Amino acid sequence: MTNNDTAPRIAIAQAGAHVGETVTIPGWLYNLRKSGKIAFPLLRDGTGIIQCVAVKSALPEALFETIIGLTQESSIVVTGKVRADARATGGYELDLEDLEVIQRVPESDPYPITPKEHGIEFLMDHRHLWLRSQRPHAVLRVRHEIIKAVRDYFDSNGFTLVDTPIFTPAACEGTTSLFEVNYFEDEKAYLTQSGQLYSEANAMAFGKVYCFGPTFRAEKSKTRRHLTEFWMVEPEMAYAGLEDVKRVAEEMIVFIVHRVLENRRAELKTLERDIAKLEAIQAPFPRIHYDEAVKILNAKGSPIEWGGDFGGTDETLLVQDYDRPLMVDGYPTAIKAFYMAPDPDRPEVALGVDVLAPEGYGEIIGGGQRIHDLDLLLRRIEEHNLPKEAFNWYLDLRKYGSVPHGGFGMGIERCVSWLCGLEHIRETIAFPRMLYRIRP
Ligand code: 4AD
Ligand code: MG
């Protein structure tokens, strides 16, 4: 008996539209429970999980034997009738009529990830397989939703997507975290740390732009917030200042959080995320100046002095009193990147802003207004010991129709980590690259 040729082929997520029908679903064996004359193969296909019911008396003997001998993660194509069952995971079950084995995982070399608990290093070493489990699956679906929301936000607010190069001749975010690569014979190139400098050129051509791609930091930081390769979305706007940057950052974050709440409740539940914490994310976000932040930190016992940069612990202390992201502006110019515009009334502080996520997730966004005066920018390039020749094209932007402009960068993985409520950034991307991990 086989219905494989005639039954419609569906995905598990579509089961609800086929109640009472016989369908075929290709997938993998997630788990198998059996008790004598009945077996319950749990099928997963990437869209969901459905329990199949195989009754010995209703099936050819050889087929039932095949089913009860199945091993975890064997690839199988099942055919059966969909039945609604309120108690079942996903709400449906499949009364099994046929099953085709595509590849059976041998007992001699079983699937390494079993339903028992595994250590994180073991799971990371088997990341290529671990992605099939429910937790990583849920995280990556939230990630997809965030990326889609980011694109939808900019696409529907007048921004043009103009992507920027990955091989670059110069540093954007400081020379200490550059990955150098050989670019043919005598040339050195660096993997981009940020698309910003190119986005500035693009903004002068298109008005409002964003780039969205992988960025690289050779940072020797082994923390739960740092990757060496991460994805960043970077909007840039001509005729814009610090306040515009803050407004767009706030709007974008609220938009993303709402989308995730709207479309990814099931995944958040799998991750046991406290939804109420996300529902609290509404505009306006609190805004404080760096001066005030230092005072708050000192009052909470941090030894930080005016002029210093905030560490992870400081960021956590700062957001403690808020239920939504905190915007801190006016950091000392001396600790910020060469391109940051100084506050005209107080040049020792910059027109830059960091957005710190609540619950101790730290900085998710950095940005601000850029220097648009040619002489000042030249001075900064010298002070930072950057090679002027590599920045000639960037300086052109200040010679030909220079205007106040600004933008920001949001690290996607930091955002995923926060919205999913994760302990560590390594779970936010399919194959993380970190100080001590470049495999699988
Ligand atoms: O604050 P950053 O270094 O700012 C820039 O690169 C600017 N050029 C962006 C701009 O204005 N267009 O990085 C921006 C964001 C951080 O707030 C953080 O979310 C993320 O990028 N980020 C990292 N994420 C993961 N691992 C790392 N090592 C990261 N470094 C920065
Ligand atoms: Mg930063």
Tab-separated table of C-alpha atoms and ligand atoms in Angstrom:
chain	number	residue	atom	x	y	z
A	1	MET	CA	0.000	0.000	0.000
A	2	THR	CA	1.366	3.401	-0.807
A	3	ASN	CA	-0.298	6.748	-1.025
A	4	ASN	CA	2.976	8.536	-1.749
A	5	ASP	CA	2.114	9.205	-5.352
A	6	THR	CA	-1.347	10.634	-4.818
A	7	ALA	CA	-1.425	12.247	-1.364
A	8	PRO	CA	-0.581	15.958	-1.325
A	9	ARG	CA	2.874	16.701	0.036
A	10	ILE	CA	2.625	19.218	2.887
A	11	ALA	CA	4.728	20.756	5.636
A	12	ILE	CA	3.833	20.079	9.278
A	13	ALA	CA	2.905	23.737	9.772
A	14	GLN	CA	0.125	23.271	7.187
A	15	ALA	CA	-1.460	20.252	8.903
A	16	GLY	CA	-4.367	22.333	10.189
A	17	ALA	CA	-5.588	22.933	6.645
A	18	HIS	CA	-5.719	19.183	5.901
A	19	VAL	CA	-7.690	17.669	8.772
A	20	GLY	CA	-9.341	14.427	7.653
A	21	GLU	CA	-7.127	14.184	4.572
A	22	THR	CA	-4.334	11.780	3.806
A	23	VAL	CA	-1.101	13.686	3.260
A	24	THR	CA	2.596	13.014	2.791
A	25	ILE	CA	5.199	14.784	4.940
A	26	PRO	CA	8.937	14.500	4.360
A	27	GLY	CA	11.121	14.967	7.426
A	28	TRP	CA	13.305	13.372	10.074
A	29	LEU	CA	12.577	11.130	13.044
A	30	TYR	CA	12.776	13.344	16.112
A	31	ASN	CA	11.928	10.694	18.625
A	32	LEU	CA	10.171	7.334	18.869
A	33	ARG	CA	7.976	5.956	21.626
A	34	LYS	CA	6.643	2.425	21.355
A	35	SER	CA	4.517	0.116	23.453
A	36	GLY	CA	3.812	-3.322	22.029
A	37	LYS	CA	1.222	-3.002	19.313
A	38	ILE	CA	1.508	0.725	18.825
A	39	ALA	CA	4.343	3.130	18.031
A	40	PHE	CA	4.549	6.922	18.071
A	41	PRO	CA	7.196	8.272	15.718
A	42	LEU	CA	7.681	11.988	16.278
A	43	LEU	CA	8.371	13.671	12.960
A	44	ARG	CA	10.081	17.021	12.514
A	45	ASP	CA	10.446	18.882	9.225
A	46	GLY	CA	11.767	22.319	10.167
A	47	THR	CA	8.294	23.874	10.258
A	48	GLY	CA	7.085	21.929	13.271
A	49	ILE	CA	6.796	18.587	14.995
A	50	ILE	CA	3.922	16.142	14.616
A	51	GLN	CA	3.270	12.884	16.380
A	52	CYS	CA	2.429	9.950	14.098
A	53	VAL	CA	0.446	6.985	15.345
A	54	ALA	CA	1.429	3.605	13.908
A	55	VAL	CA	-0.937	0.759	14.852
A	56	LYS	CA	0.464	-2.719	14.238
A	57	SER	CA	-2.838	-4.282	13.219
A	58	ALA	CA	-3.493	-1.556	10.631
A	59	LEU	CA	-0.154	-1.851	8.836
A	60	PRO	CA	1.732	-4.501	6.848
A	61	GLU	CA	3.929	-6.461	9.267
A	62	ALA	CA	7.219	-5.544	7.591
A	63	LEU	CA	6.346	-1.855	7.676
A	64	PHE	CA	5.548	-1.944	11.397
A	65	GLU	CA	8.853	-3.743	12.038
A	66	THR	CA	10.678	-1.017	10.057
A	67	ILE	CA	8.986	1.688	12.095
A	68	ILE	CA	9.803	0.252	15.502
A	69	GLY	CA	13.396	-0.218	14.387
A	70	LEU	CA	13.838	3.408	13.332
A	71	THR	CA	16.710	5.410	14.774
A	72	GLN	CA	16.817	9.084	15.788
A	73	GLU	CA	17.280	11.555	12.910
A	74	SER	CA	16.749	8.957	10.180
A	75	SER	CA	15.245	10.719	7.177
A	76	ILE	CA	11.740	9.477	6.457
A	77	VAL	CA	8.711	10.336	4.359
A	78	VAL	CA	5.436	9.556	6.116
A	79	THR	CA	1.939	9.278	4.728
A	80	GLY	CA	-1.154	9.337	6.879
A	81	LYS	CA	-4.411	10.976	7.779
A	82	VAL	CA	-4.361	14.253	9.736
A	83	ARG	CA	-6.443	14.292	12.906
A	84	ALA	CA	-7.043	17.261	15.194
A	85	ASP	CA	-6.066	16.527	18.773
A	86	ALA	CA	-6.057	19.317	21.309
A	87	ARG	CA	-3.625	17.422	23.559
A	88	ALA	CA	-1.001	16.899	20.865
A	89	THR	CA	2.030	19.180	20.388
A	90	GLY	CA	1.019	21.476	17.565
A	91	GLY	CA	-2.626	20.377	17.882
A	92	TYR	CA	-2.601	17.567	15.280
A	93	GLU	CA	-1.654	13.940	14.927
A	94	LEU	CA	-1.090	11.769	11.904
A	95	ASP	CA	-2.603	8.276	11.664
A	96	LEU	CA	0.188	6.580	9.816
A	97	GLU	CA	-0.566	4.663	6.615
A	98	ASP	CA	2.853	4.451	5.015
A	99	LEU	CA	6.448	5.342	5.710
A	100	GLU	CA	9.433	5.426	3.386
A	101	VAL	CA	12.944	5.412	4.813
A	102	ILE	CA	15.305	7.672	2.865
A	103	GLN	CA	18.341	7.057	5.069
A	104	ARG	CA	18.444	5.078	8.261
A	105	VAL	CA	20.970	6.216	10.847
A	106	PRO	CA	22.911	3.058	11.813
A	107	GLU	CA	22.865	1.871	15.461
A	108	SER	CA	26.632	1.501	15.260
A	109	ASP	CA	27.041	5.267	14.824
A	110	PRO	CA	23.964	6.852	16.396
A	111	TYR	CA	22.972	10.518	16.254
A	112	PRO	CA	25.198	12.157	18.866
A	113	ILE	CA	22.637	14.552	20.357
A	114	THR	CA	20.200	12.543	22.450
A	115	PRO	CA	17.303	13.888	24.508
A	116	LYS	CA	19.525	13.765	27.624
A	117	GLU	CA	21.402	16.897	28.756
A	118	HIS	CA	24.637	17.756	26.978
A	119	GLY	CA	27.295	20.283	27.942
A	120	ILE	CA	27.505	23.514	25.970
A	121	GLU	CA	30.971	22.758	24.525
A	122	PHE	CA	29.734	19.411	23.217
A	123	LEU	CA	26.706	21.094	21.678
A	124	MET	CA	28.805	23.861	20.107
A	125	ASP	CA	31.168	21.243	18.640
A	126	HIS	CA	28.092	19.637	17.089
A	127	ARG	CA	26.467	22.910	16.098
A	128	HIS	CA	25.860	21.588	12.562
A	129	LEU	CA	23.528	19.002	14.098
A	130	TRP	CA	22.374	20.905	17.174
A	131	LEU	CA	20.542	23.350	14.862
A	132	ARG	CA	17.883	20.650	14.502
A	133	SER	CA	16.943	20.864	18.178
A	134	GLN	CA	14.099	23.031	19.376
A	135	ARG	CA	16.071	25.656	21.245
A	136	PRO	CA	18.505	26.734	18.489
A	137	HIS	CA	15.672	26.397	16.018
A	138	ALA	CA	13.562	28.869	18.013
A	139	VAL	CA	16.432	31.342	18.412
A	140	LEU	CA	17.192	31.358	14.697
A	141	ARG	CA	13.550	31.885	13.812
A	142	VAL	CA	13.464	34.922	16.099
A	143	ARG	CA	16.661	36.092	14.411
A	144	HIS	CA	14.989	35.789	11.009
A	145	GLU	CA	12.013	37.781	12.270
A	146	ILE	CA	14.293	40.525	13.626
A	147	ILE	CA	16.187	40.792	10.335
A	148	LYS	CA	12.964	40.934	8.361
A	149	ALA	CA	11.562	43.581	10.705
A	150	VAL	CA	14.721	45.673	10.367
A	151	ARG	CA	14.503	45.568	6.587
A	152	ASP	CA	10.773	46.295	6.596
A	153	TYR	CA	11.279	49.234	8.931
A	154	PHE	CA	13.882	50.916	6.727
A	155	ASP	CA	12.249	49.939	3.434
A	156	SER	CA	8.971	51.527	4.489
A	157	ASN	CA	10.573	54.690	5.888
A	158	GLY	CA	12.314	56.014	2.799
A	159	PHE	CA	15.722	54.352	3.206
A	160	THR	CA	17.498	52.788	0.224
A	161	LEU	CA	19.514	49.619	0.812
A	162	VAL	CA	23.050	50.227	-0.465
A	163	ASP	CA	25.452	47.551	0.747
A	164	THR	CA	29.079	48.334	1.467
A	165	PRO	CA	32.309	46.401	0.797
A	166	ILE	CA	33.796	43.750	3.072
A	167	PHE	CA	37.392	44.168	1.850
A	168	THR	CA	38.449	47.636	2.950
A	169	PRO	CA	41.725	49.572	2.742
A	170	ALA	CA	41.372	51.315	6.119
A	171	ALA	CA	40.019	51.120	9.669
A	172	CYS	CA	36.644	52.538	10.675
A	173	GLU	CA	36.467	51.605	14.356
A	174	GLY	CA	40.079	51.774	15.533
A	175	THR	CA	43.167	49.951	14.356
A	176	THR	CA	43.408	47.480	17.230
A	177	SER	CA	40.600	45.227	16.079
A	178	LEU	CA	41.387	44.785	12.377
A	179	PHE	CA	41.607	41.447	10.591
A	180	GLU	CA	44.263	41.792	7.934
A	181	VAL	CA	44.116	39.774	4.723
A	182	ASN	CA	46.448	39.509	1.745
A	183	TYR	CA	44.885	41.220	-1.205
A	184	PHE	CA	46.933	39.888	-4.139
A	185	GLU	CA	50.647	40.725	-4.547
A	186	ASP	CA	51.609	43.670	-2.403
A	187	GLU	CA	48.327	44.937	-1.089
A	188	LYS	CA	46.936	44.511	2.362
A	189	ALA	CA	43.229	44.726	2.964
A	190	TYR	CA	41.141	44.536	6.123
A	191	LEU	CA	37.831	42.842	6.750
A	192	THR	CA	35.325	45.610	7.390
A	193	GLN	CA	34.544	46.617	10.992
A	194	SER	CA	31.581	48.729	9.873
A	195	GLY	CA	30.078	49.925	6.603
A	196	GLN	CA	29.611	53.419	7.999
A	197	LEU	CA	32.231	55.359	6.052
A	198	TYR	CA	30.817	54.051	2.765
A	199	SER	CA	27.268	54.573	4.002
A	200	GLU	CA	28.166	58.240	4.465
A	201	ALA	CA	29.060	58.443	0.758
A	202	ASN	CA	25.844	56.610	-0.073
A	203	ALA	CA	23.786	59.009	2.074
A	204	MET	CA	25.136	61.976	0.103
A	205	ALA	CA	23.915	60.216	-3.043
A	206	PHE	CA	20.551	58.864	-1.800
A	207	GLY	CA	19.640	60.919	1.261
A	208	LYS	CA	18.681	58.044	3.549
A	209	VAL	CA	20.401	54.665	3.203
A	210	TYR	CA	21.201	51.550	5.147
A	211	CYS	CA	23.658	48.735	4.742
A	212	PHE	CA	23.283	45.329	6.297
A	213	GLY	CA	26.002	42.764	6.285
A	214	PRO	CA	28.704	40.874	8.120
A	215	THR	CA	31.321	42.881	10.014
A	216	PHE	CA	34.503	41.734	11.703
A	217	ARG	CA	36.350	42.640	14.893
A	218	ALA	CA	39.650	41.076	15.888
A	219	GLU	CA	38.840	41.831	19.511
A	220	LYS	CA	40.525	39.602	22.033
A	221	SER	CA	37.468	39.811	24.271
A	222	LYS	CA	36.111	36.558	25.568
A	223	THR	CA	32.764	37.777	26.848
A	224	ARG	CA	29.157	36.736	26.415
A	225	ARG	CA	28.613	39.768	24.150
A	226	HIS	CA	31.463	39.525	21.641
A	227	LEU	CA	31.740	37.722	18.348
A	228	THR	CA	34.598	38.197	15.881
A	229	GLU	CA	32.121	38.051	12.987
A	230	PHE	CA	28.694	39.605	13.435
A	231	TRP	CA	25.937	41.180	11.356
A	232	MET	CA	25.263	44.867	11.614
A	233	VAL	CA	22.546	47.075	10.189
A	234	GLU	CA	23.682	50.655	9.654
A	235	PRO	CA	21.345	53.458	8.592
A	236	GLU	CA	22.864	56.790	7.589
A	237	MET	CA	20.993	60.053	6.908
A	238	ALA	CA	22.035	63.279	5.200
A	239	TYR	CA	20.811	66.547	6.765
A	240	ALA	CA	20.402	64.841	10.125
A	241	GLY	CA	21.729	65.337	13.635
A	242	LEU	CA	21.982	63.431	16.905
A	243	GLU	CA	18.280	63.867	17.727
A	244	ASP	CA	17.247	62.330	14.392
A	245	VAL	CA	19.553	59.410	15.044
A	246	LYS	CA	17.964	58.805	18.449
A	247	ARG	CA	14.447	59.032	17.066
A	248	VAL	CA	15.109	56.491	14.312
A	249	ALA	CA	16.885	54.112	16.699
A	250	GLU	CA	13.952	54.257	19.107
A	251	GLU	CA	11.335	53.772	16.395
A	252	MET	CA	13.225	50.873	14.851
A	253	ILE	CA	13.630	49.030	18.153
A	254	VAL	CA	9.952	49.417	19.050
A	255	PHE	CA	9.008	48.176	15.564
A	256	ILE	CA	11.235	45.098	15.875
A	257	VAL	CA	10.009	44.158	19.338
A	258	HIS	CA	6.366	44.426	18.260
A	259	ARG	CA	6.994	42.240	15.230
A	260	VAL	CA	8.685	39.554	17.284
A	261	LEU	CA	5.832	39.605	19.795
A	262	GLU	CA	3.328	39.441	16.960
A	263	ASN	CA	4.874	36.566	15.004
A	264	ARG	CA	7.193	34.601	17.261
A	265	ARG	CA	5.252	33.938	20.480
A	266	ALA	CA	5.658	30.168	20.131
A	267	GLU	CA	9.427	30.479	19.800
A	268	LEU	CA	9.636	32.859	22.771
A	269	LYS	CA	7.652	30.318	24.771
A	270	THR	CA	10.054	27.522	23.806
A	271	LEU	CA	12.850	29.771	25.073
A	272	GLU	CA	10.890	30.498	28.269
A	273	ARG	CA	11.280	34.212	27.597
A	274	ASP	CA	9.472	36.528	29.986
A	275	ILE	CA	7.094	38.156	27.476
A	276	ALA	CA	6.003	40.905	29.884
A	277	LYS	CA	9.539	42.300	29.767
A	278	LEU	CA	9.256	42.679	25.995
A	279	GLU	CA	5.747	44.081	26.130
A	280	ALA	CA	7.149	46.928	28.237
A	281	ILE	CA	9.331	48.128	25.341
A	282	GLN	CA	7.513	51.302	24.300
A	283	ALA	CA	8.592	54.792	23.241
A	284	PRO	CA	9.817	57.078	24.667
A	285	PHE	CA	13.070	55.534	25.893
A	286	PRO	CA	14.816	57.261	28.784
A	287	ARG	CA	17.714	59.525	27.729
A	288	ILE	CA	20.622	60.545	29.938
A	289	HIS	CA	23.907	62.356	29.408
A	290	TYR	CA	27.252	60.686	30.058
A	291	ASP	CA	27.887	63.168	32.941
A	292	GLU	CA	24.756	61.961	34.693
A	293	ALA	CA	25.549	58.310	33.919
A	294	VAL	CA	28.918	58.628	35.669
A	295	LYS	CA	27.204	60.123	38.745
A	296	ILE	CA	24.632	57.334	38.828
A	297	LEU	CA	27.389	54.738	38.533
A	298	ASN	CA	29.444	56.296	41.323
A	299	ALA	CA	26.362	56.351	43.551
A	300	LYS	CA	25.943	52.635	42.831
A	301	GLY	CA	29.515	51.941	43.833
A	302	SER	CA	31.297	51.833	40.457
A	303	PRO	CA	34.825	53.319	40.576
A	304	ILE	CA	34.414	54.858	37.090
A	305	GLU	CA	35.778	58.406	36.652
A	306	TRP	CA	34.714	61.029	34.149
A	307	GLY	CA	36.548	60.238	30.906
A	308	GLY	CA	36.440	56.467	31.201
A	309	ASP	CA	34.484	54.069	29.020
A	310	PHE	CA	31.749	51.894	30.509
A	311	GLY	CA	32.416	48.227	30.963
A	312	GLY	CA	29.771	45.517	30.830
A	313	THR	CA	29.207	45.778	34.578
A	314	ASP	CA	28.689	49.549	34.353
A	315	GLU	CA	26.157	49.094	31.548
A	316	THR	CA	24.262	46.568	33.637
A	317	LEU	CA	24.222	48.889	36.659
A	318	LEU	CA	22.977	51.783	34.522
A	319	VAL	CA	19.954	49.998	33.082
A	320	GLN	CA	18.878	48.437	36.404
A	321	ASP	CA	16.335	51.168	37.083
A	322	TYR	CA	14.671	51.015	33.658
A	323	ASP	CA	12.324	48.582	31.977
A	324	ARG	CA	13.238	49.758	28.458
A	325	PRO	CA	16.365	50.627	26.488
A	326	LEU	CA	18.423	53.505	27.839
A	327	MET	CA	20.001	56.108	25.553
A	328	VAL	CA	23.252	57.586	26.800
A	329	ASP	CA	24.729	60.496	24.857
A	330	GLY	CA	27.613	62.926	25.290
A	331	TYR	CA	30.451	60.437	25.819
A	332	PRO	CA	33.927	62.008	26.019
A	333	THR	CA	35.228	62.729	22.530
A	334	ALA	CA	38.585	61.210	23.490
A	335	ILE	CA	37.194	57.677	23.880
A	336	LYS	CA	35.088	57.737	20.715
A	337	ALA	CA	35.905	57.067	17.053
A	338	PHE	CA	37.698	59.722	14.955
A	339	TYR	CA	34.595	60.644	12.928
A	340	MET	CA	32.334	61.608	15.883
A	341	ALA	CA	31.176	65.232	15.817
A	342	PRO	CA	32.071	67.170	18.975
A	343	ASP	CA	29.298	69.026	20.798
A	344	PRO	CA	29.744	72.649	19.585
A	345	ASP	CA	29.042	73.997	23.102
A	346	ARG	CA	31.346	71.488	24.802
A	347	PRO	CA	33.883	69.997	22.378
A	348	GLU	CA	35.190	67.557	25.002
A	349	VAL	CA	32.010	65.518	24.591
A	350	ALA	CA	30.708	63.966	21.379
A	351	LEU	CA	27.321	64.072	19.651
A	352	GLY	CA	27.185	60.317	19.903
A	353	VAL	CA	24.699	57.925	21.495
A	354	ASP	CA	24.801	54.376	22.770
A	355	VAL	CA	21.593	52.449	23.306
A	356	LEU	CA	21.818	50.027	26.221
A	357	ALA	CA	19.329	47.170	26.313
A	358	PRO	CA	17.493	46.420	29.562
A	359	GLU	CA	18.083	43.347	31.746
A	360	GLY	CA	21.843	43.754	31.499
A	361	TYR	CA	22.185	42.979	27.785
A	362	GLY	CA	24.438	45.981	27.274
A	363	GLU	CA	25.083	48.129	24.224
A	364	ILE	CA	23.022	47.141	21.222
A	365	ILE	CA	23.419	50.354	19.237
A	366	GLY	CA	26.222	52.878	18.768
A	367	GLY	CA	25.938	55.933	16.581
A	368	GLY	CA	25.628	59.672	16.333
A	369	GLN	CA	26.412	62.719	14.267
A	370	ARG	CA	29.543	62.747	12.083
A	371	ILE	CA	32.100	65.523	11.634
A	372	HIS	CA	31.186	67.387	8.456
A	373	ASP	CA	33.876	70.075	8.614
A	374	LEU	CA	36.891	69.247	6.421
A	375	ASP	CA	39.616	70.822	8.597
A	376	LEU	CA	38.385	69.270	11.808
A	377	LEU	CA	38.123	65.845	10.188
A	378	LEU	CA	41.667	66.149	8.825
A	379	ARG	CA	42.910	67.016	12.306
A	380	ARG	CA	41.164	64.002	13.801
A	381	ILE	CA	42.606	61.642	11.216
A	382	GLU	CA	46.080	62.925	12.162
A	383	GLU	CA	45.417	62.714	15.923
A	384	HIS	CA	44.293	59.108	15.507
A	385	ASN	CA	47.390	58.307	13.434
A	386	LEU	CA	45.300	57.089	10.532
A	387	PRO	CA	46.805	56.967	7.010
A	388	LYS	CA	45.437	60.078	5.292
A	389	GLU	CA	45.823	58.667	1.752
A	390	ALA	CA	43.364	55.877	2.549
A	391	PHE	CA	40.779	58.485	3.558
A	392	ASN	CA	41.060	60.854	0.585
A	393	TRP	CA	37.763	59.692	-0.856
A	394	TYR	CA	36.100	60.103	2.564
A	395	LEU	CA	37.475	63.642	2.830
A	396	ASP	CA	35.984	64.415	-0.611
A	397	LEU	CA	32.556	64.078	1.017
A	398	ARG	CA	33.488	67.141	3.128
A	399	LYS	CA	34.671	69.087	0.056
A	400	TYR	CA	31.742	68.556	-2.240
A	401	GLY	CA	28.431	69.476	-0.679
A	402	SER	CA	29.169	68.578	2.934
A	403	VAL	CA	26.101	68.546	5.228
A	404	PRO	CA	25.413	67.538	8.836
A	405	HIS	CA	24.665	63.824	8.829
A	406	GLY	CA	24.487	60.878	11.130
A	407	GLY	CA	23.453	57.302	11.671
A	408	PHE	CA	24.003	54.266	13.821
A	409	GLY	CA	24.880	50.605	13.831
A	410	MET	CA	22.946	47.839	15.556
A	411	GLY	CA	24.551	44.454	16.076
A	412	ILE	CA	21.899	41.894	15.147
A	413	GLU	CA	23.262	39.242	17.479
A	414	ARG	CA	23.143	41.564	20.501
A	415	CYS	CA	19.514	42.263	19.651
A	416	VAL	CA	18.702	38.545	19.241
A	417	SER	CA	20.400	37.774	22.529
A	418	TRP	CA	18.290	40.372	24.318
A	419	LEU	CA	14.935	39.517	22.741
A	420	CYS	CA	15.444	35.777	23.236
A	421	GLY	CA	16.737	36.295	26.783
A	422	LEU	CA	19.934	34.300	26.146
A	423	GLU	CA	22.899	33.857	28.463
A	424	HIS	CA	25.479	34.066	25.692
A	425	ILE	CA	25.756	35.561	22.228
A	426	ARG	CA	27.107	32.294	20.750
A	427	GLU	CA	23.570	30.971	20.316
A	428	THR	CA	22.337	33.921	18.235
A	429	ILE	CA	23.967	32.925	14.947
A	430	ALA	CA	24.048	29.537	13.240
A	431	PHE	CA	27.828	29.209	13.204
A	432	PRO	CA	29.400	31.639	15.682
A	433	ARG	CA	32.930	32.931	15.250
A	434	MET	CA	34.614	33.833	18.526
A	435	LEU	CA	38.086	34.228	19.980
A	436	TYR	CA	38.360	30.499	20.658
A	437	ARG	CA	35.929	29.116	18.103
A	438	ILE	CA	36.057	28.980	14.341
A	439	ARG	CA	34.607	25.430	13.964
A	440	PRO	CA	32.380	23.853	12.729
B	1	4AD	O1	29.548	50.771	18.544
B	1	4AD	P1	30.099	50.216	17.261
B	1	4AD	O2	31.525	49.844	17.243
B	1	4AD	O3	29.756	51.317	16.156
B	1	4AD	C1	30.103	51.275	14.853
B	1	4AD	O4	30.667	50.361	14.297
B	1	4AD	C2	29.593	52.439	14.080
B	1	4AD	N1	30.441	52.624	12.895
B	1	4AD	C3	28.152	52.202	13.685
B	1	4AD	C4	27.540	53.346	12.926
B	1	4AD	O5	27.392	54.412	13.488
B	1	4AD	N2	27.187	53.130	11.680
B	1	4AD	O6	29.245	48.939	16.853
B	1	4AD	C5	27.855	49.062	16.652
B	1	4AD	C6	27.143	47.883	17.275
B	1	4AD	C7	27.297	47.761	18.791
B	1	4AD	O7	26.418	48.607	19.455
B	1	4AD	C8	26.977	46.304	19.000
B	1	4AD	O8	25.572	46.089	18.941
B	1	4AD	C9	27.574	45.649	17.781
B	1	4AD	O9	27.673	46.651	16.783
B	1	4AD	N3	28.908	45.100	18.067
B	1	4AD	C10	29.157	43.799	18.271
B	1	4AD	N4	28.343	42.724	18.303
B	1	4AD	C11	28.899	41.529	18.540
B	1	4AD	N5	30.217	41.329	18.737
B	1	4AD	C12	31.082	42.375	18.713
B	1	4AD	N6	32.380	42.165	18.872
B	1	4AD	C13	30.550	43.683	18.475
B	1	4AD	N7	31.091	44.910	18.367
B	1	4AD	C14	30.073	45.761	18.120
B	2	MG	MG	30.043	51.155	20.481
